[in-house]
Short mmCIF file of C-alpha atoms in Angstrom, two decimals:
data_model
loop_
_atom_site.label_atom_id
_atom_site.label_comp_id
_atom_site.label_asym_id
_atom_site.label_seq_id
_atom_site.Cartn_x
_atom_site.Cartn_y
_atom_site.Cartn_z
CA UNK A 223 2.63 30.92 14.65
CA UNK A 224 -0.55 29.15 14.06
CA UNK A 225 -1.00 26.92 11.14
CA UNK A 226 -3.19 27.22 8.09
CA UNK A 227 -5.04 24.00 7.11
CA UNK A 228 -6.49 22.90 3.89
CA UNK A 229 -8.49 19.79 2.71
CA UNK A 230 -9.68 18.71 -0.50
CA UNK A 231 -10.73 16.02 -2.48
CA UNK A 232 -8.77 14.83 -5.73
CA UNK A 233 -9.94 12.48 -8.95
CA UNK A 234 -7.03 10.92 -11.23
CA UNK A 235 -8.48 9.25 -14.02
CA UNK A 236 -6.49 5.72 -14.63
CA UNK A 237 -5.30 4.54 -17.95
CA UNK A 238 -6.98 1.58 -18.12
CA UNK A 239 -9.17 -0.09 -15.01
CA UNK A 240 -8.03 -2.11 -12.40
CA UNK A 241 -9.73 -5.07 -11.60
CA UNK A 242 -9.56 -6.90 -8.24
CA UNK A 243 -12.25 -9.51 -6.83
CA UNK A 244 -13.82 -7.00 -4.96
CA UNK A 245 -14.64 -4.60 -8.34
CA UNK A 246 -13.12 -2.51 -10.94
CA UNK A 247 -12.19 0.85 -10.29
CA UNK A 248 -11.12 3.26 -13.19
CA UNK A 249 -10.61 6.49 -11.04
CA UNK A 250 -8.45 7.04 -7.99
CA UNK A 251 -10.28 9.23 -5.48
CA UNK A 252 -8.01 10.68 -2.95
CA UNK A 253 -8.19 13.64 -0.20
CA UNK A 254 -5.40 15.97 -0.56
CA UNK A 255 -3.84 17.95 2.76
CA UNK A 256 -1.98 21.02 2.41
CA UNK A 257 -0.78 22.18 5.73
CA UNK A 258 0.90 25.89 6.15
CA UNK A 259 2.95 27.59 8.92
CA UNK A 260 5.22 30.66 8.53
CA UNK A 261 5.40 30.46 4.81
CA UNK A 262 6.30 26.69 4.73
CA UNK A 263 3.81 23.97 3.12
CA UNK A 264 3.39 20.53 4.05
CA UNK A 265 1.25 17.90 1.91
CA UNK A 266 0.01 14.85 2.32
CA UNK A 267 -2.65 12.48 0.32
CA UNK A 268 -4.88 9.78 1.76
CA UNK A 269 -7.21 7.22 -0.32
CA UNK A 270 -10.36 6.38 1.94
CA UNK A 271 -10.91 2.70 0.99
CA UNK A 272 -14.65 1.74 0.90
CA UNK A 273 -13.83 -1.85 2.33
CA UNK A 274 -13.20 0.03 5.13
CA UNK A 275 -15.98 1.95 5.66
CA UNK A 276 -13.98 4.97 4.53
CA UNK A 277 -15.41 7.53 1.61
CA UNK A 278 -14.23 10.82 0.49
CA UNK A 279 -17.06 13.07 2.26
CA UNK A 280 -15.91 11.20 5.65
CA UNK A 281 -12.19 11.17 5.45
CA UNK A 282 -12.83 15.27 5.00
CA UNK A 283 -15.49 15.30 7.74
CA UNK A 284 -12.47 13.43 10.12
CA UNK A 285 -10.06 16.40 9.10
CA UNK A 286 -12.30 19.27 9.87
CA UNK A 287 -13.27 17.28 13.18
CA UNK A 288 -9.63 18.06 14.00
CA UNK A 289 -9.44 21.34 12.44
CA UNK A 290 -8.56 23.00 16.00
CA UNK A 291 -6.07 20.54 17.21
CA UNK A 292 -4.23 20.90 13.89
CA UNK A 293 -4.23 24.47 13.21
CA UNK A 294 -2.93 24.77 16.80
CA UNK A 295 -0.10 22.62 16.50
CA UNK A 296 -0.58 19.24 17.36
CA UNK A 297 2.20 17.08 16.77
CA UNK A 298 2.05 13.88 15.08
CA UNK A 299 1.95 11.71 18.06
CA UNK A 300 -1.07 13.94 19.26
CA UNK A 301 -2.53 13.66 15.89
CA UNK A 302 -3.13 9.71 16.92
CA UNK A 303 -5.57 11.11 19.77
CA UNK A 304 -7.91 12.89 17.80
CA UNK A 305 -7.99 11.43 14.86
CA UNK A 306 -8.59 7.04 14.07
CA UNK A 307 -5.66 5.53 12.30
CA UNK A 308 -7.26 5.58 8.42
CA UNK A 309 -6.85 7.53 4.89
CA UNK A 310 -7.56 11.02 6.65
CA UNK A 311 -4.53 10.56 9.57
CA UNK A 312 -2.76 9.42 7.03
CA UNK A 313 -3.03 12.80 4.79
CA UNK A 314 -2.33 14.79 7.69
CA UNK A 315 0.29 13.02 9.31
CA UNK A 316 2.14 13.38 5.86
CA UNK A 317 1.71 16.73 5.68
CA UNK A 318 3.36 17.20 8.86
CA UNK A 319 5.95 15.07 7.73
CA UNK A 320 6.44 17.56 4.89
CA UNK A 321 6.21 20.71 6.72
CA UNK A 322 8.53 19.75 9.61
CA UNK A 323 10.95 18.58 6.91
CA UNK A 324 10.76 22.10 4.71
CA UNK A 325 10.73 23.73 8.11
CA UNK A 326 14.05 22.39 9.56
CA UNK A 327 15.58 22.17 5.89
CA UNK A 328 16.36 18.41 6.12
CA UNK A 329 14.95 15.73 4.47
CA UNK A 330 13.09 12.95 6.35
CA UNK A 331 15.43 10.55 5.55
CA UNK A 332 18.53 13.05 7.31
CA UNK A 333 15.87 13.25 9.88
CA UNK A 334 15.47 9.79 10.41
CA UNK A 335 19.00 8.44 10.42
CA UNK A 336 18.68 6.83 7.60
CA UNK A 337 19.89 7.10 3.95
CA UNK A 338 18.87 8.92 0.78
CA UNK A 339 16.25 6.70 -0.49
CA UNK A 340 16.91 5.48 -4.01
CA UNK A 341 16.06 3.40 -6.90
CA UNK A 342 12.98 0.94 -5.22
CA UNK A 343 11.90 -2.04 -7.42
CA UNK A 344 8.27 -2.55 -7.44
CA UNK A 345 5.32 -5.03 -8.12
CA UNK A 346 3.84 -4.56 -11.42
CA UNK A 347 0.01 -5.60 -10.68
CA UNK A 348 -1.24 -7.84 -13.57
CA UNK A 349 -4.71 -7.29 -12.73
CA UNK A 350 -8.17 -9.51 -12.57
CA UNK A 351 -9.38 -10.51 -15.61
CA UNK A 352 -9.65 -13.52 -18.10
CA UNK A 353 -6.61 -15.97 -18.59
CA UNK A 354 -5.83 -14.61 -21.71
CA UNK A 355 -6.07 -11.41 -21.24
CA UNK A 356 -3.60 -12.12 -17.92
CA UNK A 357 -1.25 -14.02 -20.09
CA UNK A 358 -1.37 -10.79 -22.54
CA UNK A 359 -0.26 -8.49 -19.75
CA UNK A 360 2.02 -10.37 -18.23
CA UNK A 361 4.20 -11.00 -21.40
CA UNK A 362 4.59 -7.60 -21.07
CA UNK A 363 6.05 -7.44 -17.67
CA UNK A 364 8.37 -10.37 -18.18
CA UNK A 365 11.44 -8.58 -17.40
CA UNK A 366 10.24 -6.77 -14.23
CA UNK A 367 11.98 -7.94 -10.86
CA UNK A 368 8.24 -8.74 -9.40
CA UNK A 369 4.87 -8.95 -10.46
CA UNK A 370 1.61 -9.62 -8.59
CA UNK A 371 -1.17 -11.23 -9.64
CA UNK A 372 -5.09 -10.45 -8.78
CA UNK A 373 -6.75 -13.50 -8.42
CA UNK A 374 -10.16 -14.73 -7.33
CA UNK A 375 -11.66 -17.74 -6.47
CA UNK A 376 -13.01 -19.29 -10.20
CA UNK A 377 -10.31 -20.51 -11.94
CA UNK A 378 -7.03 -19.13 -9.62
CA UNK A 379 -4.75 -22.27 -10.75
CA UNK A 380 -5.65 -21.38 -14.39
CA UNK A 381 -5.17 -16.99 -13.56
CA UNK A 382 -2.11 -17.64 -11.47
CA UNK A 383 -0.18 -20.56 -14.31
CA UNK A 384 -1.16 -18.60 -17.22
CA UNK A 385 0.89 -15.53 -15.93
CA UNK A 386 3.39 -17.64 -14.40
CA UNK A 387 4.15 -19.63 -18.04
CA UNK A 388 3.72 -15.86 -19.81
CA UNK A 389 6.36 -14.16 -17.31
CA UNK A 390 8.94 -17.40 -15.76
CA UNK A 391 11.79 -14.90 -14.61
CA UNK A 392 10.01 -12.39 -12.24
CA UNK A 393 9.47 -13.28 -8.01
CA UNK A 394 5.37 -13.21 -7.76
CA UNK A 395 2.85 -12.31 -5.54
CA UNK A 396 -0.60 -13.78 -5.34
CA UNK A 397 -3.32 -11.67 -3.71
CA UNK A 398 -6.81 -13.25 -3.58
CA UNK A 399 -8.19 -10.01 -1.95
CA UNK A 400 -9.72 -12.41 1.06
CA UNK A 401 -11.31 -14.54 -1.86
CA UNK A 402 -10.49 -17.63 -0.88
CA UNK A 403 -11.36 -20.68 1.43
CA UNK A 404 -9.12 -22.41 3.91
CA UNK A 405 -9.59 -25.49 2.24
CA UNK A 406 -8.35 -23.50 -1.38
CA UNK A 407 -5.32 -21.92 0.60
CA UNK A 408 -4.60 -25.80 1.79
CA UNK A 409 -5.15 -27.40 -1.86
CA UNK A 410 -3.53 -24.53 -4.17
CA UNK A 411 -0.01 -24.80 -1.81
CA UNK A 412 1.70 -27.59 -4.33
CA UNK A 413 0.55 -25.19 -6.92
CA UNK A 414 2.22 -21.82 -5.83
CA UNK A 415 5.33 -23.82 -4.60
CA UNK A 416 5.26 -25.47 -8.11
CA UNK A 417 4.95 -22.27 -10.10
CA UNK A 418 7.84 -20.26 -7.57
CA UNK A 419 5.35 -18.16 -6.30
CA UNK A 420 7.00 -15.80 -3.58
CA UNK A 421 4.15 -14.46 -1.44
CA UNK A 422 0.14 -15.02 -0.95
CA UNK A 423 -1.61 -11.91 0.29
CA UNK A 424 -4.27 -12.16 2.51
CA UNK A 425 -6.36 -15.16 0.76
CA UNK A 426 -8.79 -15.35 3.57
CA UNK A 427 -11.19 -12.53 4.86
CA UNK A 428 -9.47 -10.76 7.54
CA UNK A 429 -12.44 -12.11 9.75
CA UNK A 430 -11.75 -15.43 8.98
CA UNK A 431 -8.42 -15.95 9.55
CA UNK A 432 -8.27 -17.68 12.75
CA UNK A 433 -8.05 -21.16 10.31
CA UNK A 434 -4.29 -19.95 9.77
CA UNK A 435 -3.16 -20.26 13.06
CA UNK A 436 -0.36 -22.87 13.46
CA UNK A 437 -0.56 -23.56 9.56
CA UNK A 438 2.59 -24.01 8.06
CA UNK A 439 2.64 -23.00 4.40
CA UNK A 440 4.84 -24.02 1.57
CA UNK A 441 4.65 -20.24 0.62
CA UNK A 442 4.98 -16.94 3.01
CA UNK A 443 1.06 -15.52 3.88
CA UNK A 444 1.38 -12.00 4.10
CA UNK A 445 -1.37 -10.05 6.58
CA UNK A 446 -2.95 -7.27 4.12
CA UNK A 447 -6.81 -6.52 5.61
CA UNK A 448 -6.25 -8.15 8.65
CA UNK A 449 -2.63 -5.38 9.41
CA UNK A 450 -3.61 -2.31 10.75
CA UNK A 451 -1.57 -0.76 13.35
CA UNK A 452 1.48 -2.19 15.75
CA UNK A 453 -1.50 -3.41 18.13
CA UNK A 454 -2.37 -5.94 15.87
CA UNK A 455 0.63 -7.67 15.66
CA UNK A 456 -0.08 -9.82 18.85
CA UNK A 457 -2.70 -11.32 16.90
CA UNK A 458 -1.36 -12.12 13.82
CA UNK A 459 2.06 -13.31 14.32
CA UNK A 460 0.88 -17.42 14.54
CA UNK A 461 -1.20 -16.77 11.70
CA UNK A 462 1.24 -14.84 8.99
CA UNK A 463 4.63 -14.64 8.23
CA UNK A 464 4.82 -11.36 6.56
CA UNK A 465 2.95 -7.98 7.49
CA UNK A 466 1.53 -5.88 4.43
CA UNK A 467 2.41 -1.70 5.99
CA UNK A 468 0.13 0.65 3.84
CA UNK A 469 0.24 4.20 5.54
CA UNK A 470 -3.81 4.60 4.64
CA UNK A 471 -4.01 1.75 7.48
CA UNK A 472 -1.70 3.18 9.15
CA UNK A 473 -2.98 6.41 9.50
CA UNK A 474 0.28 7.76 8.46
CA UNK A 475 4.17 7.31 8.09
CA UNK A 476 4.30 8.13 11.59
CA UNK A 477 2.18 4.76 12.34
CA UNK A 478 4.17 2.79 9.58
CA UNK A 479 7.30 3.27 11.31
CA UNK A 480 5.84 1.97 14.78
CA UNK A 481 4.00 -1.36 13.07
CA UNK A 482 7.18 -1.76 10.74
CA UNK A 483 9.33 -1.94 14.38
CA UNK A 484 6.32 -3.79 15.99
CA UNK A 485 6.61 -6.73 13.00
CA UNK A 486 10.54 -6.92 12.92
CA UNK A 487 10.12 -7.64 16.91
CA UNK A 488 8.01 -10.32 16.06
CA UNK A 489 10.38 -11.50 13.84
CA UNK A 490 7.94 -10.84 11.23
CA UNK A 491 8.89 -9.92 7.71
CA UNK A 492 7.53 -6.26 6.05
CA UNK A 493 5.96 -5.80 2.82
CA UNK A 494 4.82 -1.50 2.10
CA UNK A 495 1.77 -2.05 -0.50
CA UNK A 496 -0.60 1.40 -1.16
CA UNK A 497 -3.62 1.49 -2.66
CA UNK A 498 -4.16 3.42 -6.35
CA UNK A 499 -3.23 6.58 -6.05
CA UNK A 500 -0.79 9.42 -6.99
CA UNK A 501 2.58 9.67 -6.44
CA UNK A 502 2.30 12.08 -3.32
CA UNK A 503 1.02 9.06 -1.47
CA UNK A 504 3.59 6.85 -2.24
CA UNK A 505 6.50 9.24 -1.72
CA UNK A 506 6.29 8.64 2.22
CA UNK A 507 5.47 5.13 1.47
CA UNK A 508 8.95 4.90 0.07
CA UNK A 509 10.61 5.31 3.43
CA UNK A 510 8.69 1.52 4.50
CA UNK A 511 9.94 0.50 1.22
CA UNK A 512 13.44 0.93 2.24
CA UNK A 513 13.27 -1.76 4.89
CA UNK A 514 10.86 -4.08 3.04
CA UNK A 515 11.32 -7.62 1.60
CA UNK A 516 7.81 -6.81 -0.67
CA UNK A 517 7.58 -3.78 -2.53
CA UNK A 518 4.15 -2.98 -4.06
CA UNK A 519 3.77 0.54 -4.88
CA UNK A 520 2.67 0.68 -8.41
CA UNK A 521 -0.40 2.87 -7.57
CA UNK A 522 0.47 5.72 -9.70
CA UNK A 523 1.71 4.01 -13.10
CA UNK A 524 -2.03 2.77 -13.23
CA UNK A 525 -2.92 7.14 -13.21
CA UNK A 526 -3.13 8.42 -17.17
CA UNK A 527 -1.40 11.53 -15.26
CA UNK A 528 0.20 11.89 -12.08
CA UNK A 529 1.10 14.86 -9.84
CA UNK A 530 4.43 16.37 -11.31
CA UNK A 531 7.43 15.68 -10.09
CA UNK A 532 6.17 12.73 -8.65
CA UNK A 533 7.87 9.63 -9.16
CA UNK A 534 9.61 7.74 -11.99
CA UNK A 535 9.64 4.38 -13.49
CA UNK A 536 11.33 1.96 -15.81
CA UNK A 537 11.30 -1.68 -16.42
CA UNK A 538 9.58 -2.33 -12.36
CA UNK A 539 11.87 0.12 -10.57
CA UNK A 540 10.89 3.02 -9.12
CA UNK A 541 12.90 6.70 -8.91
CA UNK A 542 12.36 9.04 -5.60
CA UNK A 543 10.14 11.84 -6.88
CA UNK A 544 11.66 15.55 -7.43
CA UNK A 545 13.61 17.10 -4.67
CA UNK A 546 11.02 18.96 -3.13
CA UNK A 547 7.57 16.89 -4.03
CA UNK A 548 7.62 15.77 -0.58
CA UNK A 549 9.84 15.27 2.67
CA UNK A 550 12.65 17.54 0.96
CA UNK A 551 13.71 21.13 1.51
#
């Protein structure tokens, strides 16, 4: 039977903005997917990213571009020849996820070989803006297992020990957002070693960070812009210790899985980030999670509502979403 396909776009007001070097965002845009076949649905939810050249009105253009090869069954693995790894694959690659799992009655997890998924702790982002107002939201997030920290390049030693002296207990991330010099990733080192800081996130514009190669920091460097897909790997693995998997680079879970395999061989370690969004895009994001040192899938506590049934929260931790939301009979 022929499948039914369905794109549209989606706007989630946030609670309060987010604020990274590269703006402020107080909405998360997405592109929902709804994919049908023999009374079973399948959905899946991509966020274009503009730093990527992406935008709404393209990521649906992509879709409808491969309106034919959907609708007539492509699989997921033909998906990848019709359609560029990005926000739009992703949607639709999840969507298959979903339908094949409704279709067959088993979860993706049962269909992986791999466990329920379950409670998932989470960075809490404290995002970009003055010290004080850092410090302020931190102190609120001192009991969560991780927090991250949006930083720039005016004041990050002042950004980065305000937080740190506001919330001591918590492992911390530091993502510049490719902010930062060579020479600042060289001179802050003493500082994030000093302060216990777990991870740095891409500090360096993905275009820029040859200067890594061979360096050998006092703190993990985890690939963020500069991780795609499993081909980039090759590339990165004398430059970073850790690769940041979001499924919108990706182009899907189906991609995840492969670069997730593709860093391990490396000997690599994984980190699953998203970008803001709700909770149907972090749902297949939760089977990365599962095999992740760095969890950062806060995306939809920053919505002032989500989907329902989506997923819950409490003190960092996240709870899978309802049986059914997505990649359950």
């Amino acid at each position: 039977m022929l499948r039914t396909l369905a794109a549209q776009s989606d706007a989630f007001p946030l609670a309060r903005p987010f604020r990274i070097s590269r703006g402020v965002k107080t909405v998360a845009d997405v592109v929902t997917v709804e994919i049908g076949c023999d009374g079973v649905t399948g959905r899946g939810e991509g966020v274009p990213y503009p730093r990527y050249d992406e935008s709404i009105a393209g990521a649906l253009a992509t879709i409808e571009e491969a309106r034919r090869a959907i609708e007539a069954g492509a699989t997921r693995e033909e998906l990848a020849e019709v359609m560029p790894a990005g926000a739009a694959r992703n949607a639709v690659d999840c969507a298959l996820w979903d339908l094949e799992s409704k279709a067959s009655g088993q979860s993706v997890t049962d269909r992986l070989g791999r466990p329920p998924l379950g409670a998932t702790p989470t960075a809490i982002t404290v995002s970009l803006d003055t010290p004080a107002a850092m410090g302020a939201a931190a102190r609120t997030l001192a009991r969560v297992p991780l927090i991250k920290i949006k930083v720039d390049s005016s004041d990050p030693e002042t950004q980065i020990r305000t937080v740190r002296n506001a919330a001591p207990a918590p492992r911390v991330i530091v993502d510049p957002n490719e902010s930062w010099t060579f020479a600042e990733v060289e001179r802050l080192q003493p500082l994030l070693a000093e302060l216990r800081i777990d991870l740095l996130e891409q500090p360096l514009p993905a275009g820029e960070d040859d200067a890594l190669a061979g360096f050998v920091p006092l703190v993990p460097i985890a690939a963020d812009e500069s991780a795609h897909v499993a081909g980039d790997v090759g590339a990165l693995a004398e430059k970073y210790q850790v690769i940041n998997i979001k499924l919108d680079k990706t182009g899907g879970l189906t991609g995840a899985l492969a670069l997730a395999d593709a860093a391990a061989a490396a000997g690599l370690g994984v980190m699953t980030g998203s970008m803001i969004s709700s909770s149907l895009s972090i749902a297949p994001a939760l089977i990365i999670a599962a095999r992740s040192a760095f969890v950062d899938l806060d995306g939809p506590l920053w919505l002032a509502n989500d989907r329902p049934g989506g997923v819950g929260h409490g003190t960092g931790v996240l709870t899978p979403p309802a049986r059914g939301f997505w990649g359950t009979a």
